[in-house]
mmCIF file of C-alpha atoms in Angstrom:
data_model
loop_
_atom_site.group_PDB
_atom_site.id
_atom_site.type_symbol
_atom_site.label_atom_id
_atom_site.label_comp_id
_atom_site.label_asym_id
_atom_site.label_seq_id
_atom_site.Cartn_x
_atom_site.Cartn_y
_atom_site.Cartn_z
ATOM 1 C CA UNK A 1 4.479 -34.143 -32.780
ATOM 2 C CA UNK A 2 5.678 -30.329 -32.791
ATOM 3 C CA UNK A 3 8.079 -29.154 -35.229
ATOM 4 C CA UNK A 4 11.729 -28.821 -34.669
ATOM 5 C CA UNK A 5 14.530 -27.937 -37.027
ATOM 6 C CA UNK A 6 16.006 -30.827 -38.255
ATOM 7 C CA UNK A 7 20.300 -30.583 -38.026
ATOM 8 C CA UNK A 8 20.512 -27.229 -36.846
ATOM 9 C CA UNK A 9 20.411 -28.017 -33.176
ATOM 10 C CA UNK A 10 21.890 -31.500 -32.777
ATOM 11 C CA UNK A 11 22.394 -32.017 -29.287
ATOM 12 C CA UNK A 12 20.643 -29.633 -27.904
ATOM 13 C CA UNK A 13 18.385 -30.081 -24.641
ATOM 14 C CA UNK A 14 14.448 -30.175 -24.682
ATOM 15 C CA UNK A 15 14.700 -27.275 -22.076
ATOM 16 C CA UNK A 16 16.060 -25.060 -24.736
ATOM 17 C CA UNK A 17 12.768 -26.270 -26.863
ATOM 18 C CA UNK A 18 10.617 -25.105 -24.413
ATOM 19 C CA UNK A 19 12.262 -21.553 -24.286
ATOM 20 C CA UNK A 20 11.547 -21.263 -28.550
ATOM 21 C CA UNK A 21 7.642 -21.690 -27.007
ATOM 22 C CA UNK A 22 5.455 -18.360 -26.920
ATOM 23 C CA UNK A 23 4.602 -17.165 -23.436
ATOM 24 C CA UNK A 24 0.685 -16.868 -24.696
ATOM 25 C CA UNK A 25 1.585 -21.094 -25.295
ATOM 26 C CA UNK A 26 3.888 -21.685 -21.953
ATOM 27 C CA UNK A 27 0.967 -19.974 -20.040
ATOM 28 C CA UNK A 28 -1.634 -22.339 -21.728
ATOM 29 C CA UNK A 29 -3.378 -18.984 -23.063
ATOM 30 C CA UNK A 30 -5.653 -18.611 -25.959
ATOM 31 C CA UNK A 31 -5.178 -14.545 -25.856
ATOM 32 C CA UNK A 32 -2.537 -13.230 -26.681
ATOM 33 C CA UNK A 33 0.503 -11.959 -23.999
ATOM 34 C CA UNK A 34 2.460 -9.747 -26.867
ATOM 35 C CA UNK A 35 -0.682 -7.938 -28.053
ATOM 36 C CA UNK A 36 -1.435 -7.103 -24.282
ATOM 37 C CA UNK A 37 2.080 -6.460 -23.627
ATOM 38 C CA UNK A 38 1.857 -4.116 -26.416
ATOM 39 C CA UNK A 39 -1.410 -1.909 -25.548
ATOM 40 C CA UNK A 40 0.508 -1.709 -22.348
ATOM 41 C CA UNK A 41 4.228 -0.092 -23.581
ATOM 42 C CA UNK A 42 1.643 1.904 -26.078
ATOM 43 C CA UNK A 43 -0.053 3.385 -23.186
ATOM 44 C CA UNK A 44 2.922 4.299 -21.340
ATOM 45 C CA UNK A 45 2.839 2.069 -18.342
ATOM 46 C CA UNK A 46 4.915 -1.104 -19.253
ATOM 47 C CA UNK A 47 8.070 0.510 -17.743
ATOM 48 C CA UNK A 48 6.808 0.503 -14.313
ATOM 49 C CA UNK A 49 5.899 -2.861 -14.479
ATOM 50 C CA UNK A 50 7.364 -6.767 -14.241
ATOM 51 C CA UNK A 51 7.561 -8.717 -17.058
ATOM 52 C CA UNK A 52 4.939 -11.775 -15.262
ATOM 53 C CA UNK A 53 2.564 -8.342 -15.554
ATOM 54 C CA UNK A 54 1.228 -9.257 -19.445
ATOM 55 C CA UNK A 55 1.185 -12.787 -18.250
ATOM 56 C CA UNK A 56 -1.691 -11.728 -15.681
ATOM 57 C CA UNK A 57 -3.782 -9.483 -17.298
ATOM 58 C CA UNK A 58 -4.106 -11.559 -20.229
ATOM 59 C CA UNK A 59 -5.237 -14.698 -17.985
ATOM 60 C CA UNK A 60 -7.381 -12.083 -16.071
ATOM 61 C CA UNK A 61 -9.340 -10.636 -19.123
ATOM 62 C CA UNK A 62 -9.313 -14.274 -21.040
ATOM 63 C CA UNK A 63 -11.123 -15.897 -17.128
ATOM 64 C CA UNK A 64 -13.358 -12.567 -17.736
ATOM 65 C CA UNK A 65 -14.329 -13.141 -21.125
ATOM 66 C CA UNK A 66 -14.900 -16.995 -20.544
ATOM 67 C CA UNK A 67 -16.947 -16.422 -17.544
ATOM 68 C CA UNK A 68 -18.905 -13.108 -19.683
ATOM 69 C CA UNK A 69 -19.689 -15.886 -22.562
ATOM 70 C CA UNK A 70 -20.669 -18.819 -20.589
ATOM 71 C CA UNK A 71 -22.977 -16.517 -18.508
ATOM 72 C CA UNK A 72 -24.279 -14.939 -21.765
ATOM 73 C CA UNK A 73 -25.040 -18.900 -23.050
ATOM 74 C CA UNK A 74 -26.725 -19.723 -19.933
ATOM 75 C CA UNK A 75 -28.977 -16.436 -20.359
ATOM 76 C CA UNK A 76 -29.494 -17.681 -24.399
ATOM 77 C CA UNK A 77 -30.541 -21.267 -23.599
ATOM 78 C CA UNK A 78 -32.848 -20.242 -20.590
ATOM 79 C CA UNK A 79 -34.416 -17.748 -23.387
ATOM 80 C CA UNK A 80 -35.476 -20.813 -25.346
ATOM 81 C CA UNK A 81 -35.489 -20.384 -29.517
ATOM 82 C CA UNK A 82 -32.523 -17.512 -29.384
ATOM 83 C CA UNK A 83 -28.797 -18.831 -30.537
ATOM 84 C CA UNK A 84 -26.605 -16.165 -30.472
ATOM 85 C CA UNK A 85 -25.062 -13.766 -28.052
ATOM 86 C CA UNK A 86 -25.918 -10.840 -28.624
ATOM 87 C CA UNK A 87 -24.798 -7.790 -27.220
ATOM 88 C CA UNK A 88 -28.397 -6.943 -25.762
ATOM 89 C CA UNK A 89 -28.032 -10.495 -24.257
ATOM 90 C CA UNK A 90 -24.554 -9.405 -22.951
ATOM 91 C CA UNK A 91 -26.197 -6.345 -21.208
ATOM 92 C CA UNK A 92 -29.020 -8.143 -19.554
ATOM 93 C CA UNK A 93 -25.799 -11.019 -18.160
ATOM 94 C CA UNK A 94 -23.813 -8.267 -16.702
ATOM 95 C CA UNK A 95 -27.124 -6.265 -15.447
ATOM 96 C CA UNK A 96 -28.263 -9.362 -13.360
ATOM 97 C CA UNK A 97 -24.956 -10.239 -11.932
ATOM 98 C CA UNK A 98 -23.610 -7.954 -9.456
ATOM 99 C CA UNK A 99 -19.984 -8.520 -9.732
ATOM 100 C CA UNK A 100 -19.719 -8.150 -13.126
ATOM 101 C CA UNK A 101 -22.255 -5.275 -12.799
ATOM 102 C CA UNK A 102 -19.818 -3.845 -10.545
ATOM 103 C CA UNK A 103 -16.980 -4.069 -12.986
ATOM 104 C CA UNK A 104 -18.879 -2.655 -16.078
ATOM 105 C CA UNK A 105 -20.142 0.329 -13.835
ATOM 106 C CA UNK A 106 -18.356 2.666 -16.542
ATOM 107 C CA UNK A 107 -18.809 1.014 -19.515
ATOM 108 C CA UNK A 108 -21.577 0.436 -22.694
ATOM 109 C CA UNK A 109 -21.788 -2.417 -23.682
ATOM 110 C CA UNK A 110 -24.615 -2.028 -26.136
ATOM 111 C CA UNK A 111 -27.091 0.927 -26.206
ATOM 112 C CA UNK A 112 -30.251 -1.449 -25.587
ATOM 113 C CA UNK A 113 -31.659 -1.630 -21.939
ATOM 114 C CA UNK A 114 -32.733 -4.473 -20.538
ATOM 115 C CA UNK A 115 -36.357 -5.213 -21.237
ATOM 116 C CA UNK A 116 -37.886 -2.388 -19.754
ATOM 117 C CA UNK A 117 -35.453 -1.518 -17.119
ATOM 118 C CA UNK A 118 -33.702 2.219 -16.723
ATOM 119 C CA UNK A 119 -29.811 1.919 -16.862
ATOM 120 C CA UNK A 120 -29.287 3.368 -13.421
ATOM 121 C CA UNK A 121 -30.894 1.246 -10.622
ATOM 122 C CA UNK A 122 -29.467 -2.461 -11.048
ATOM 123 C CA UNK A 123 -30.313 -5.130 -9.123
ATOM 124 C CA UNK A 124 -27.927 -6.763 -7.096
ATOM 125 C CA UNK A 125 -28.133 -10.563 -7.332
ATOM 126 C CA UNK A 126 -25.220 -13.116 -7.527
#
C-alpha cells in the first residue's frame, strides 16, 4: 500500500499522487534520472536540452548495463567453476560482441587482454 499523508490532502485526486512520484519511479527506472540530470547541468549541456532528455539516457545506459551484465553471466556460466563478473570477464563480453565492441572503441575497461589476444584487432561476431 504506498504511503500518503494522512489529513493533509483530504480530497485530493490520485492524479495529484502520481505527480509526488519520482520520474526515476514514473519511468519504471532502477537508475537514477536526477543523478543523470545532474552530470548533465554539471557538464554544461542540460540547457540545450528537453527535459524527456535525462529520462532517455538513463533508460539508455540502465538497457546498456543490463544487456553488459547478462552478457557477462552468460560468458561466466559457459566458463564453468567461475561466479563473478569480473572486469577481465567484462573485457572478453565486449571484445566478442561487435556492437558493444563498437561502442567501447575508446574506452578501458580493465587493463587485462583477453586470453592471449592484442587489444587492437577484434573480432567481429554478433
Amino acid at each position: 500500500m504506498p504511503r500518503t499523508r494522512q489529513g493533509s490532502r483530504r480530497g485530493s485526486s490520485s492524479s495529484s499522487l502520481s505527480s509526488r512520484r519520482s520520474r526515476t519511479s514514473r519511468a519504471e527506472l532502477t537508475f537514477s534520472v536526477s543523478l543523470v540530470e545532474h552530470h548533465l547541468r554539471e557538464s554544461g549541456h542540460a540547457r540545450r536540452l528537453s527535459e524527456t532528455v535525462p529520462i532517455l539516457l538513463t533508460a539508455i545506459l540502465e538497457f546498456l548495463t543490463r544487456r553488459l551484465l547478462e552478457l557477462a553471466g552468460n560468458e561466466a556460466q559457459r566458463r564453468g567453476a567461475q561466479r563473478l563478473i569480473t572486469p577481465e570477464l567484462l573485457d572478453v563480453t565486449v571484445y566478442n560482441n561487435t556492437l558493444l565492441s563498437e561502442l567501447f572503441q575508446f574506452a578501458t575497461i580493465s587493463q587485462v587482454a583477453p586470453a592471449g589476444r592484442p587489444r587492437h584487432g577484434r573480432r567481429r561476431q554478433r
